[in-house]
PDB file of C-alpha atoms in Angstrom:
ATOM      1  CA  MET Q   1     113.221 101.013  77.020  1.00 62.00           C
ATOM      2  CA  ALA Q   2     112.142 102.322  73.703  1.00 68.00           C
ATOM      3  CA  ARG Q   3     115.396 104.021  73.130  1.00 75.00           C
ATOM      4  CA  LEU Q   4     117.270 100.899  74.089  1.00 76.00           C
ATOM      5  CA  LEU Q   5     115.487  98.902  71.424  1.00 76.00           C
ATOM      6  CA  LYS Q   6     116.685 101.376  68.799  1.00 81.00           C
ATOM      7  CA  ASP Q   7     120.367 100.888  69.937  1.00 85.00           C
ATOM      8  CA  LYS Q   8     122.363  98.962  67.297  1.00 88.00           C
ATOM      9  CA  MET Q   9     124.646  97.184  69.709  1.00 90.00           C
ATOM     10  CA  PHE Q  10     121.700  96.029  71.910  1.00 91.00           C
ATOM     11  CA  LEU Q  11     119.855  94.920  68.838  1.00 92.00           C
ATOM     12  CA  THR Q  12     122.849  92.962  67.568  1.00 92.00           C
ATOM     13  CA  GLY Q  13     123.107  90.909  70.672  1.00 93.00           C
ATOM     14  CA  PHE Q  14     119.391  90.418  71.004  1.00 93.00           C
ATOM     15  CA  LEU Q  15     118.923  89.306  67.320  1.00 94.00           C
ATOM     16  CA  PHE Q  16     121.889  86.729  67.722  1.00 94.00           C
ATOM     17  CA  LEU Q  17     120.091  85.114  70.636  1.00 94.00           C
ATOM     18  CA  SER Q  18     116.679  85.302  68.973  1.00 94.00           C
ATOM     19  CA  VAL Q  19     117.950  83.794  65.758  1.00 94.00           C
ATOM     20  CA  MET Q  20     119.567  80.878  67.612  1.00 93.00           C
ATOM     21  CA  VAL Q  21     116.488  80.138  69.623  1.00 93.00           C
ATOM     22  CA  LEU Q  22     114.138  80.364  66.509  1.00 94.00           C
ATOM     23  CA  LEU Q  23     116.227  78.148  64.332  1.00 93.00           C
ATOM     24  CA  SER Q  24     116.465  75.664  67.166  1.00 92.00           C
ATOM     25  CA  ALA Q  25     112.594  75.722  67.741  1.00 91.00           C
ATOM     26  CA  GLY Q  26     112.062  75.500  64.081  1.00 93.00           C
ATOM     27  CA  ASN Q  27     114.198  72.371  63.791  1.00 89.00           C
ATOM     28  CA  SER Q  28     112.291  70.779  66.631  1.00 88.00           C
ATOM     29  CA  PHE Q  29     108.936  71.742  65.233  1.00 88.00           C
ATOM     30  CA  PHE Q  30     109.459  70.970  61.483  1.00 89.00           C
ATOM     31  CA  ASN Q  31     112.257  68.422  61.633  1.00 87.00           C
ATOM     32  CA  ASP Q  32     111.354  66.639  64.769  1.00 86.00           C
ATOM     33  CA  GLY Q  33     114.738  67.637  66.222  1.00 84.00           C
ATOM     34  CA  LYS Q  34     116.657  65.432  63.851  1.00 87.00           C
ATOM     35  CA  ILE Q  35     120.244  66.094  63.177  1.00 88.00           C
ATOM     36  CA  SER Q  36     121.981  65.846  59.800  1.00 90.00           C
ATOM     37  CA  GLN Q  37     124.376  63.105  59.605  1.00 89.00           C
ATOM     38  CA  THR Q  38     127.117  62.044  57.094  1.00 88.00           C
ATOM     39  CA  VAL Q  39     128.435  58.560  57.732  1.00 87.00           C
ATOM     40  CA  LEU Q  40     130.439  57.612  54.712  1.00 85.00           C
ATOM     41  CA  THR Q  41     131.488  59.433  51.617  1.00 84.00           C
ATOM     42  CA  TYR Q  42     132.422  57.971  48.291  1.00 82.00           C
ATOM     43  CA  ASP Q  43     134.326  59.257  45.340  1.00 79.00           C
ATOM     44  CA  ALA Q  44     133.197  59.397  41.679  1.00 78.00           C
ATOM     45  CA  GLU Q  45     134.399  55.850  41.131  1.00 80.00           C
ATOM     46  CA  GLY Q  46     132.353  54.505  44.033  1.00 79.00           C
ATOM     47  CA  GLU Q  47     135.259  53.926  46.430  1.00 80.00           C
ATOM     48  CA  LEU Q  48     135.302  54.976  50.038  1.00 81.00           C
ATOM     49  CA  ALA Q  49     136.632  58.564  50.404  1.00 81.00           C
ATOM     50  CA  GLY Q  50     136.198  59.393  54.014  1.00 84.00           C
ATOM     51  CA  VAL Q  51     134.818  58.351  57.364  1.00 86.00           C
ATOM     52  CA  PRO Q  52     133.702  60.579  60.286  1.00 88.00           C
ATOM     53  CA  PRO Q  53     134.545  62.693  61.994  1.00 89.00           C
ATOM     54  CA  TYR Q  54     134.997  65.176  59.096  1.00 90.00           C
ATOM     55  CA  PRO Q  55     136.905  68.479  59.549  1.00 91.00           C
ATOM     56  CA  PRO Q  56     135.287  71.742  58.809  1.00 91.00           C
ATOM     57  CA  SER Q  57     134.671  72.371  55.177  1.00 90.00           C
ATOM     58  CA  LEU Q  58     132.099  74.061  52.742  1.00 88.00           C
ATOM     59  CA  LYS Q  59     129.884  70.870  53.126  1.00 87.00           C
ATOM     60  CA  HIS Q  60     130.409  70.751  56.878  1.00 88.00           C
ATOM     61  CA  PRO Q  61     130.949  74.359  58.187  1.00 91.00           C
ATOM     62  CA  LEU Q  62     131.897  73.222  61.770  1.00 92.00           C
ATOM     63  CA  GLY Q  63     132.766  69.643  60.827  1.00 91.00           C
ATOM     64  CA  THR Q  64     131.034  66.629  62.256  1.00 91.00           C
ATOM     65  CA  ASP Q  65     131.377  64.521  65.407  1.00 89.00           C
ATOM     66  CA  LYS Q  66     132.664  60.941  65.566  1.00 87.00           C
ATOM     67  CA  ASP Q  67     129.257  59.467  64.526  1.00 86.00           C
ATOM     68  CA  GLY Q  68     129.028  61.892  61.492  1.00 89.00           C
ATOM     69  CA  TYR Q  69     126.527  64.351  63.017  1.00 89.00           C
ATOM     70  CA  HIS Q  70     126.950  67.959  61.757  1.00 92.00           C
ATOM     71  CA  MET Q  71     128.332  70.044  64.641  1.00 92.00           C
ATOM     72  CA  LEU Q  72     126.536  73.282  63.326  1.00 92.00           C
ATOM     73  CA  HIS Q  73     123.203  71.309  63.458  1.00 91.00           C
ATOM     74  CA  ILE Q  74     123.870  69.971  66.867  1.00 91.00           C
ATOM     75  CA  ILE Q  75     124.759  73.426  68.265  1.00 92.00           C
ATOM     76  CA  VAL Q  76     121.653  75.017  66.714  1.00 92.00           C
ATOM     77  CA  GLN Q  77     119.368  72.323  68.085  1.00 90.00           C
ATOM     78  CA  GLY Q  78     120.890  72.639  71.513  1.00 89.00           C
ATOM     79  CA  SER Q  79     120.752  76.460  71.692  1.00 92.00           C
ATOM     80  CA  GLN Q  80     116.982  76.469  72.808  1.00 90.00           C
ATOM     81  CA  TYR Q  81     117.860  74.141  75.651  1.00 89.00           C
ATOM     82  CA  THR Q  82     120.899  76.089  76.805  1.00 91.00           C
ATOM     83  CA  ILE Q  83     119.470  79.626  76.459  1.00 93.00           C
ATOM     84  CA  GLY Q  84     116.084  78.497  77.725  1.00 92.00           C
ATOM     85  CA  ILE Q  85     117.510  76.743  80.857  1.00 93.00           C
ATOM     86  CA  ALA Q  86     119.750  79.750  81.619  1.00 94.00           C
ATOM     87  CA  LEU Q  87     116.849  82.123  81.144  1.00 94.00           C
ATOM     88  CA  PHE Q  88     114.488  80.080  83.304  1.00 95.00           C
ATOM     89  CA  ILE Q  89     117.096  79.917  86.156  1.00 96.00           C
ATOM     90  CA  THR Q  90     117.670  83.681  85.868  1.00 96.00           C
ATOM     91  CA  PHE Q  91     113.989  84.428  86.102  1.00 96.00           C
ATOM     92  CA  ILE Q  92     113.765  82.463  89.379  1.00 95.00           C
ATOM     93  CA  ARG Q  93     117.156  83.916  90.692  1.00 95.00           C
ATOM     94  CA  VAL Q  94     116.089  87.623  90.092  1.00 94.00           C
ATOM     95  CA  GLY Q  95     112.417  87.087  91.001  1.00 95.00           C
ATOM     96  CA  ILE Q  96     112.895  85.580  94.340  1.00 95.00           C
ATOM     97  CA  SER Q  97     115.952  87.846  95.186  1.00 93.00           C
ATOM     98  CA  TYR Q  98     113.695  90.780  94.223  1.00 93.00           C
ATOM     99  CA  CYS Q  99     110.946  89.721  96.725  1.00 92.00           C
ATOM    100  CA  ILE Q 100     113.556  89.105  99.463  1.00 92.00           C
ATOM    101  CA  GLY Q 101     115.458  92.368  98.945  1.00 89.00           C
ATOM    102  CA  SER Q 102     112.291  94.341  98.676  1.00 90.00           C
ATOM    103  CA  PHE Q 103     111.030  93.067 102.011  1.00 90.00           C
ATOM    104  CA  ILE Q 104     114.383  93.628 103.736  1.00 87.00           C
ATOM    105  CA  SER Q 105     114.602  97.243 102.508  1.00 85.00           C
ATOM    106  CA  ALA Q 106     111.021  98.077 103.272  1.00 84.00           C
ATOM    107  CA  TYR Q 107     110.450  96.424 106.743  1.00 86.00           C
ATOM    108  CA  LEU Q 108     113.950  95.348 107.976  1.00 86.00           C
ATOM    109  CA  PRO Q 109     116.225  98.282 106.844  1.00 82.00           C
ATOM    110  CA  LYS Q 110     118.261  98.142 110.129  1.00 80.00           C
ATOM    111  CA  SER Q 111     119.126  94.500 109.544  1.00 81.00           C
ATOM    112  CA  THR Q 112     120.908  95.006 106.173  1.00 77.00           C
ATOM    113  CA  GLY Q 113     124.326  94.666 107.933  1.00 79.00           C
ATOM    114  CA  PHE Q 114     123.253  91.429 109.537  1.00 80.00           C
ATOM    115  CA  PHE Q 115     122.112  89.994 106.155  1.00 81.00           C
ATOM    116  CA  ARG Q 116     125.301  91.282 104.461  1.00 81.00           C
ATOM    117  CA  GLY Q 117     127.293  89.142 106.929  1.00 80.00           C
ATOM    118  CA  LEU Q 118     125.268  86.051 106.052  1.00 79.00           C
ATOM    119  CA  SER Q 119     125.743  86.630 102.386  1.00 82.00           C
ATOM    120  CA  GLU Q 120     129.485  87.172 102.350  1.00 80.00           C
ATOM    121  CA  PRO Q 121     130.556  83.543 102.012  1.00 77.00           C
ATOM    122  CA  PHE Q 122     128.679  83.286  98.790  1.00 78.00           C
ATOM    123  CA  ALA Q 123     130.366  86.458  97.487  1.00 77.00           C
ATOM    124  CA  PHE Q 124     133.899  85.150  97.901  1.00 81.00           C
ATOM    125  CA  ILE Q 125     133.566  81.525  97.219  1.00 84.00           C
ATOM    126  CA  PRO Q 126     132.741  80.712  93.562  1.00 87.00           C
ATOM    127  CA  GLN Q 127     129.181  79.480  93.195  1.00 90.00           C
ATOM    128  CA  THR Q 128     130.576  76.728  91.018  1.00 91.00           C
ATOM    129  CA  VAL Q 129     132.232  75.107  94.006  1.00 91.00           C
ATOM    130  CA  PHE Q 130     128.878  74.967  95.895  1.00 92.00           C
ATOM    131  CA  ALA Q 131     127.194  73.700  92.807  1.00 93.00           C
ATOM    132  CA  VAL Q 132     129.646  70.860  92.268  1.00 93.00           C
ATOM    133  CA  PHE Q 133     129.227  69.567  95.879  1.00 93.00           C
ATOM    134  CA  LEU Q 134     125.444  69.830  95.796  1.00 94.00           C
ATOM    135  CA  LEU Q 135     124.893  68.398  92.330  1.00 93.00           C
ATOM    136  CA  SER Q 136     127.447  65.639  92.074  1.00 91.00           C
ATOM    137  CA  PRO Q 137     125.517  63.014  94.159  1.00 90.00           C
ATOM    138  CA  VAL Q 138     122.404  63.525  91.975  1.00 90.00           C
ATOM    139  CA  LEU Q 139     123.739  64.111  88.379  1.00 89.00           C
ATOM    140  CA  ILE Q 140     126.636  61.460  88.320  1.00 87.00           C
ATOM    141  CA  MET Q 141     124.990  58.196  87.266  1.00 86.00           C
ATOM    142  CA  PRO Q 142     125.672  55.485  89.857  1.00 86.00           C
ATOM    143  CA  PHE Q 143     126.763  51.952  88.913  1.00 82.00           C
ATOM    144  CA  GLU Q 144     123.197  50.538  89.048  1.00 81.00           C
ATOM    145  CA  GLY Q 145     121.863  53.495  86.962  1.00 80.00           C
ATOM    146  CA  PHE Q 146     119.685  56.572  87.713  1.00 83.00           C
ATOM    147  CA  GLN Q 147     116.907  55.902  90.228  1.00 84.00           C
ATOM    148  CA  GLU Q 148     115.128  59.275  89.657  1.00 86.00           C
ATOM    149  CA  PRO Q 149     113.565  60.262  86.325  1.00 87.00           C
ATOM    150  CA  PHE Q 150     115.222  62.945  84.196  1.00 86.00           C
ATOM    151  CA  TRP Q 151     112.713  65.702  85.161  1.00 88.00           C
ATOM    152  CA  GLN Q 152     113.515  65.272  88.916  1.00 91.00           C
ATOM    153  CA  ARG Q 153     117.231  65.614  88.339  1.00 90.00           C
ATOM    154  CA  ALA Q 154     116.687  68.691  86.111  1.00 90.00           C
ATOM    155  CA  LEU Q 155     114.351  70.268  88.521  1.00 93.00           C
ATOM    156  CA  TYR Q 156     116.898  69.761  91.418  1.00 94.00           C
ATOM    157  CA  GLU Q 157     119.589  71.370  89.293  1.00 93.00           C
ATOM    158  CA  VAL Q 158     117.459  74.352  88.552  1.00 94.00           C
ATOM    159  CA  ILE Q 159     116.639  74.819  92.121  1.00 95.00           C
ATOM    160  CA  VAL Q 160     120.216  74.641  93.192  1.00 95.00           C
ATOM    161  CA  LEU Q 161     121.465  76.998  90.701  1.00 95.00           C
ATOM    162  CA  SER Q 162     118.737  79.352  91.516  1.00 94.00           C
ATOM    163  CA  VAL Q 163     119.114  79.302  95.285  1.00 94.00           C
ATOM    164  CA  LEU Q 164     122.910  79.793  94.963  1.00 92.00           C
ATOM    165  CA  GLY Q 165     122.324  83.268  93.619  1.00 91.00           C
ATOM    166  CA  TRP Q 166     119.760  84.418  96.165  1.00 92.00           C
ATOM    167  CA  PRO Q 167     122.105  85.536  99.201  1.00 91.00           C
ATOM    168  CA  THR Q 168     124.367  88.039  97.326  1.00 91.00           C
ATOM    169  CA  LEU Q 169     121.741  89.128  94.852  1.00 92.00           C
ATOM    170  CA  SER Q 170     119.063  89.720  97.547  1.00 91.00           C
ATOM    171  CA  GLN Q 171     121.611  91.677  99.682  1.00 90.00           C
ATOM    172  CA  HIS Q 172     122.435  93.822  96.622  1.00 89.00           C
ATOM    173  CA  ILE Q 173     118.879  94.596  95.772  1.00 91.00           C
ATOM    174  CA  ALA Q 174     118.246  95.525  99.516  1.00 88.00           C
ATOM    175  CA  GLU Q 175     121.215  97.876  99.555  1.00 88.00           C
ATOM    176  CA  VAL Q 176     120.116  99.560  96.376  1.00 87.00           C
ATOM    177  CA  MET Q 177     116.558  99.953  97.429  1.00 86.00           C
ATOM    178  CA  LYS Q 178     117.545 101.188 100.922  1.00 84.00           C
ATOM    179  CA  GLY Q 179     119.201 104.110  99.154  1.00 82.00           C
ATOM    180  CA  TYR Q 180     115.889 104.846  97.348  1.00 80.00           C
ATOM    181  CA  TRP Q 181     114.032 104.851 100.710  1.00 80.00           C
ATOM    182  CA  GLY Q 182     116.209 107.796 101.762  1.00 74.00           C
ATOM    183  CA  GLN Q 183     115.223 110.082  98.932  1.00 76.00           C
ATOM    184  CA  ASP Q 184     113.063 113.197  99.556  1.00 76.00           C
ATOM    185  CA  PHE Q 185     110.088 112.135  97.475  1.00 72.00           C
ATOM    186  CA  VAL Q 186     109.789 109.182  99.797  1.00 76.00           C
ATOM    187  CA  ALA Q 187     109.787 111.440 102.815  1.00 73.00           C
ATOM    188  CA  CYS Q 188     107.119 113.577 101.226  1.00 80.00           C
ATOM    189  CA  SER Q 189     104.959 110.565 100.506  1.00 76.00           C
ATOM    190  CA  LYS Q 190     105.287 109.428 104.196  1.00 73.00           C
ATOM    191  CA  THR Q 191     104.260 112.817 105.329  1.00 74.00           C
ATOM    192  CA  LEU Q 192     101.202 112.550 103.214  1.00 75.00           C
ATOM    193  CA  GLY Q 193     100.237 109.304 104.798  1.00 75.00           C
ATOM    194  CA  GLY Q 194     101.511 106.826 102.296  1.00 73.00           C
ATOM    195  CA  SER Q 195     102.074 103.380 103.713  1.00 77.00           C
ATOM    196  CA  ARG Q 196     105.263 101.401 102.918  1.00 76.00           C
ATOM    197  CA  PHE Q 197     103.473  99.121 100.612  1.00 80.00           C
ATOM    198  CA  TYR Q 198     102.054 102.042  98.693  1.00 79.00           C
ATOM    199  CA  ILE Q 199     105.391 103.935  98.552  1.00 78.00           C
ATOM    200  CA  PHE Q 200     107.146 100.688  97.315  1.00 79.00           C
ATOM    201  CA  ARG Q 201     104.557 100.032  94.622  1.00 79.00           C
ATOM    202  CA  LYS Q 202     104.289 103.680  93.372  1.00 78.00           C
ATOM    203  CA  HIS Q 203     107.959 104.754  93.809  1.00 78.00           C
ATOM    204  CA  ILE Q 204     110.562 102.286  94.851  1.00 81.00           C
ATOM    205  CA  SER Q 205     109.488  99.578  92.331  1.00 83.00           C
ATOM    206  CA  ARG Q 206     109.546 102.016  89.489  1.00 82.00           C
ATOM    207  CA  TRP Q 207     112.917 103.488  90.253  1.00 82.00           C
ATOM    208  CA  PHE Q 208     114.427  99.978  90.491  1.00 87.00           C
ATOM    209  CA  ARG Q 209     113.303  98.930  86.934  1.00 85.00           C
ATOM    210  CA  LYS Q 210     116.420 100.077  85.213  1.00 84.00           C
ATOM    211  CA  GLU Q 211     118.817  98.553  87.883  1.00 86.00           C
ATOM    212  CA  GLY Q 212     116.756  95.391  87.722  1.00 89.00           C
ATOM    213  CA  PHE Q 213     117.119  95.076  83.936  1.00 90.00           C
ATOM    214  CA  LEU Q 214     120.964  95.337  84.160  1.00 91.00           C
ATOM    215  CA  LEU Q 215     120.961  92.836  87.061  1.00 93.00           C
ATOM    216  CA  PHE Q 216     118.927  90.427  84.956  1.00 94.00           C
ATOM    217  CA  ILE Q 217     121.479  90.520  82.135  1.00 94.00           C
ATOM    218  CA  GLN Q 218     124.334  90.129  84.604  1.00 93.00           C
ATOM    219  CA  GLN Q 219     122.760  87.049  86.149  1.00 94.00           C
ATOM    220  CA  PHE Q 220     121.954  85.557  82.774  1.00 95.00           C
ATOM    221  CA  ILE Q 221     125.693  85.717  81.979  1.00 94.00           C
ATOM    222  CA  GLN Q 222     126.563  84.285  85.401  1.00 94.00           C
ATOM    223  CA  VAL Q 223     124.269  81.346  85.006  1.00 94.00           C
ATOM    224  CA  LEU Q 224     125.674  80.558  81.484  1.00 93.00           C
ATOM    225  CA  THR Q 225     129.224  80.617  82.915  1.00 92.00           C
ATOM    226  CA  ILE Q 226     128.411  78.270  85.799  1.00 93.00           C
ATOM    227  CA  LEU Q 227     126.808  75.817  83.283  1.00 91.00           C
ATOM    228  CA  ALA Q 228     129.932  75.922  81.163  1.00 89.00           C
ATOM    229  CA  HIS Q 229     131.979  75.270  84.211  1.00 90.00           C
ATOM    230  CA  LEU Q 230     129.798  72.272  85.172  1.00 91.00           C
ATOM    231  CA  GLY Q 231     130.132  70.950  81.694  1.00 87.00           C
ATOM    232  CA  LEU Q 232     133.874  70.916  81.896  1.00 86.00           C
ATOM    233  CA  LEU Q 233     133.564  69.012  85.186  1.00 87.00           C
ATOM    234  CA  GLU Q 234     131.318  66.519  83.394  1.00 85.00           C
ATOM    235  CA  LEU Q 235     128.134  67.457  85.411  1.00 88.00           C
ATOM    236  CA  PHE Q 236     125.841  67.695  82.573  1.00 87.00           C
ATOM    237  CA  PHE Q 237     122.322  69.133  82.793  1.00 87.00           C
ATOM    238  CA  GLY Q 238     119.799  66.522  83.940  1.00 84.00           C
ATOM    239  CA  GLY Q 239     122.491  63.863  84.604  1.00 83.00           C
ATOM    240  CA  THR Q 240     125.788  62.472  83.340  1.00 82.00           C
ATOM    241  CA  HIS Q 241     125.440  59.056  81.791  1.00 78.00           C
ATOM    242  CA  ILE Q 242     128.509  56.801  82.432  1.00 79.00           C
ATOM    243  CA  ASP Q 243     129.347  53.585  80.576  1.00 73.00           C
ATOM    244  CA  TYR Q 244     130.635  51.423  83.485  1.00 75.00           C
ATOM    245  CA  GLY Q 245     130.955  48.424  81.260  1.00 68.00           C
ATOM    246  CA  GLY Q 246     132.959  49.990  78.359  1.00 63.00           C
ATOM    247  CA  ASP Q 247     135.468  52.607  77.646  1.00 62.00           C
ATOM    248  CA  SER Q 248     133.042  55.318  76.265  1.00 63.00           C
ATOM    249  CA  PRO Q 249     133.437  58.732  77.942  1.00 62.00           C
ATOM    250  CA  PRO Q 250     130.488  60.282  79.954  1.00 64.00           C
ATOM    251  CA  LYS Q 251     127.594  61.335  77.823  1.00 65.00           C
ATOM    252  CA  THR Q 252     125.194  64.042  77.942  1.00 69.00           C
ATOM    253  CA  ILE Q 253     121.471  63.161  77.828  1.00 63.00           C
ATOM    254  CA  SER Q 254     120.438  66.249  75.772  1.00 68.00           C
ATOM    255  CA  TYR Q 255     122.055  68.670  73.261  1.00 77.00           C
ATOM    256  CA  GLU Q 256     122.498  71.381  75.968  1.00 86.00           C
ATOM    257  CA  TRP Q 257     125.815  73.200  75.258  1.00 89.00           C
ATOM    258  CA  SER Q 258     127.387  72.676  78.701  1.00 86.00           C
ATOM    259  CA  GLY Q 259     126.941  68.938  78.291  1.00 84.00           C
ATOM    260  CA  LEU Q 260     128.371  68.932  74.838  1.00 87.00           C
ATOM    261  CA  ILE Q 261     131.489  70.784  75.989  1.00 86.00           C
ATOM    262  CA  GLY Q 262     132.178  68.188  78.543  1.00 82.00           C
ATOM    263  CA  ASP Q 263     131.166  65.350  76.193  1.00 82.00           C
ATOM    264  CA  TYR Q 264     133.636  66.522  73.439  1.00 86.00           C
ATOM    265  CA  TYR Q 265     136.414  68.050  75.549  1.00 82.00           C
ATOM    266  CA  PRO Q 266     138.403  64.672  75.698  1.00 81.00           C
ATOM    267  CA  LEU Q 267     138.531  64.858  71.947  1.00 83.00           C
ATOM    268  CA  ARG Q 268     140.287  68.326  71.804  1.00 83.00           C
ATOM    269  CA  GLY Q 269     143.652  66.876  70.977  1.00 85.00           C
ATOM    270  CA  GLN Q 270     142.713  64.625  68.195  1.00 87.00           C
ATOM    271  CA  TYR Q 271     139.689  66.358  66.709  1.00 89.00           C
ATOM    272  CA  PRO Q 272     139.908  70.005  68.113  1.00 90.00           C
ATOM    273  CA  TRP Q 273     137.066  71.313  65.905  1.00 89.00           C
ATOM    274  CA  ILE Q 274     134.386  69.219  67.756  1.00 90.00           C
ATOM    275  CA  SER Q 275     134.794  70.860  71.081  1.00 88.00           C
ATOM    276  CA  LEU Q 276     135.901  74.228  69.878  1.00 91.00           C
ATOM    277  CA  SER Q 277     132.817  74.712  67.878  1.00 91.00           C
ATOM    278  CA  VAL Q 278     130.578  74.352  70.934  1.00 90.00           C
ATOM    279  CA  ILE Q 279     132.925  76.597  73.064  1.00 90.00           C
ATOM    280  CA  LEU Q 280     132.885  79.149  70.179  1.00 92.00           C
ATOM    281  CA  PHE Q 281     129.069  79.371  70.307  1.00 93.00           C
ATOM    282  CA  PHE Q 282     129.046  79.487  74.052  1.00 90.00           C
ATOM    283  CA  ALA Q 283     131.518  82.365  73.976  1.00 91.00           C
ATOM    284  CA  LEU Q 284     129.434  84.158  71.264  1.00 94.00           C
ATOM    285  CA  THR Q 285     126.258  83.925  73.439  1.00 94.00           C
ATOM    286  CA  ILE Q 286     127.938  85.362  76.365  1.00 93.00           C
ATOM    287  CA  LEU Q 287     129.532  87.999  74.195  1.00 94.00           C
ATOM    288  CA  ALA Q 288     126.085  88.919  72.850  1.00 94.00           C
ATOM    289  CA  LEU Q 289     124.858  89.290  76.358  1.00 94.00           C
ATOM    290  CA  ASN Q 290     127.833  91.450  77.315  1.00 94.00           C
ATOM    291  CA  ILE Q 291     127.116  93.687  74.279  1.00 94.00           C
ATOM    292  CA  MET Q 292     123.438  94.046  75.373  1.00 92.00           C
ATOM    293  CA  LEU Q 293     124.561  94.876  78.972  1.00 92.00           C
ATOM    294  CA  SER Q 294     127.151  97.540  77.810  1.00 92.00           C
ATOM    295  CA  ALA Q 295     124.545  99.101  75.525  1.00 90.00           C
ATOM    296  CA  ALA Q 296     121.891  99.125  78.306  1.00 89.00           C
ATOM    297  CA  GLU Q 297     124.285 100.746  80.751  1.00 88.00           C
ATOM    298  CA  ARG Q 298     125.342 103.478  78.207  1.00 87.00           C
ATOM    299  CA  VAL Q 299     121.650 104.185  77.197  1.00 84.00           C
ATOM    300  CA  LEU Q 300     120.445 104.280  80.933  1.00 80.00           C
ATOM    301  CA  GLN Q 301     123.424 106.537  81.882  1.00 80.00           C
ATOM    302  CA  GLU Q 302     122.644 108.894  79.035  1.00 76.00           C
ATOM    303  CA  ASN Q 303     118.988 109.030  79.934  1.00 68.00           C
ATOM    304  CA  ASN Q 304     119.964 110.032  83.586  1.00 63.00           C
ATOM    305  CA  SER Q 305     122.404 112.762  82.403  1.00 50.00           C
ATOM    306  CA  PRO Q 306     121.516 116.403  83.122  1.00 48.00           C
ATOM    307  CA  ALA Q 307     121.133 117.030  79.349  1.00 47.00           C
ATOM    308  CA  ALA Q 308     118.608 114.270  79.029  1.00 44.00           C
ATOM    309  CA  LEU Q 309     116.618 115.279  82.141  1.00 39.00           C
ATOM    310  CA  LYS Q 310     116.483 118.876  80.788  1.00 49.00           C
ATOM    311  CA  ARG Q 311     115.303 117.540  77.326  1.00 44.00           C
ATOM    312  CA  VAL Q 312     112.582 115.510  79.059  1.00 39.00           C
ATOM    313  CA  ARG Q 313     111.440 118.533  81.049  1.00 45.00           C
ATOM    314  CA  SER Q 314     111.447 120.727  77.838  1.00 45.00           C
ATOM    315  CA  ASP Q 315     109.376 118.019  75.952  1.00 45.00           C
ATOM    316  CA  LYS Q 316     106.834 117.951  78.836  1.00 42.00           C
ATOM    317  CA  LYS Q 317     106.542 121.689  78.797  1.00 45.00           C
ATOM    318  CA  ILE Q 318     106.008 121.777  75.103  1.00 33.00           C
ATOM    319  CA  LYS Q 319     103.378 119.021  75.327  1.00 39.00           C
ATOM    320  CA  LYS Q 320     101.625 120.804  78.137  1.00 40.00           C
ATOM    321  CA  THR Q 321     101.536 124.042  76.046  1.00 35.00           C
ATOM    322  CA  ILE Q 322     100.038 122.133  73.008  1.00 33.00           C
ATOM    323  CA  ASP Q 323      97.427 120.398  75.267  1.00 43.00           C
ATOM    324  CA  GLU Q 324      96.165 123.814  76.825  1.00 43.00           C
ATOM    325  CA  PRO Q 325      92.915 124.996  75.374  1.00 42.00           C
ATOM    326  CA  MET Q 326      93.130 128.146  73.409  1.00 38.00           C
TER     327      MET Q 326
END
């Protein structure tokens, strides 16, 4: 891990995510989450020069929306919710799947084929399809309005998006750990009287750390992708507000990016910069995670190479020589 933190590609992706979250949190803390707005502009003679939405310019780097709110400021404010929500869902996905896969590999190794059969539908059918059917009745505002508070709808969405990842991810973790249980060092530990829990805690869990880190980044990317798909389908996080008495398009309740994509997508023809700016930052975030994933895979592969293992053994031998008393 120390070597990974020195990798320039990994740090590039990590710094991008960190800066976005810190700027968003800073705006919430120091500016109460307010968004800069330019309603009307006037020329030197005091006459009306422009009305929103304004296209990208030096004054408005990403332009403004129809109400004059600066798109760059909106995107920065929404980054903490988008990245935070995806991160929270990923933690639940990987954490629960890790527990399930560990239990299967340790105590039900002969049942991995059965569990593989149960998880296959989730591997071939996109998770977005399941999410749409499960979330639509709760997130789409009925004619009489929402009956549940925002936190209940948000919690339900978090649970659904987390549970959808458990079958395939748990099966994958069980398969990986099953291979570890067949190693010689595990057989030696069993011969010496080590229990399954002891072997898992001392050996299997440590061997899985590197694989688990890669899985975490992969799941992070997958959750962000699902959120983007739901946004395009107008299923916004926490609920989609619908104006049944007027002609206003569906509205997102927060500045979360997936909701902004769906909110601004109908304007793509007349004001393309409004929706494209959100899509751009969504793509940059996923690109940053892909860069981190590629860097992590490369570094971990280098650490497992014969040259790296030989170098580690040599370093240990030198350290042992130095530590020996004269």
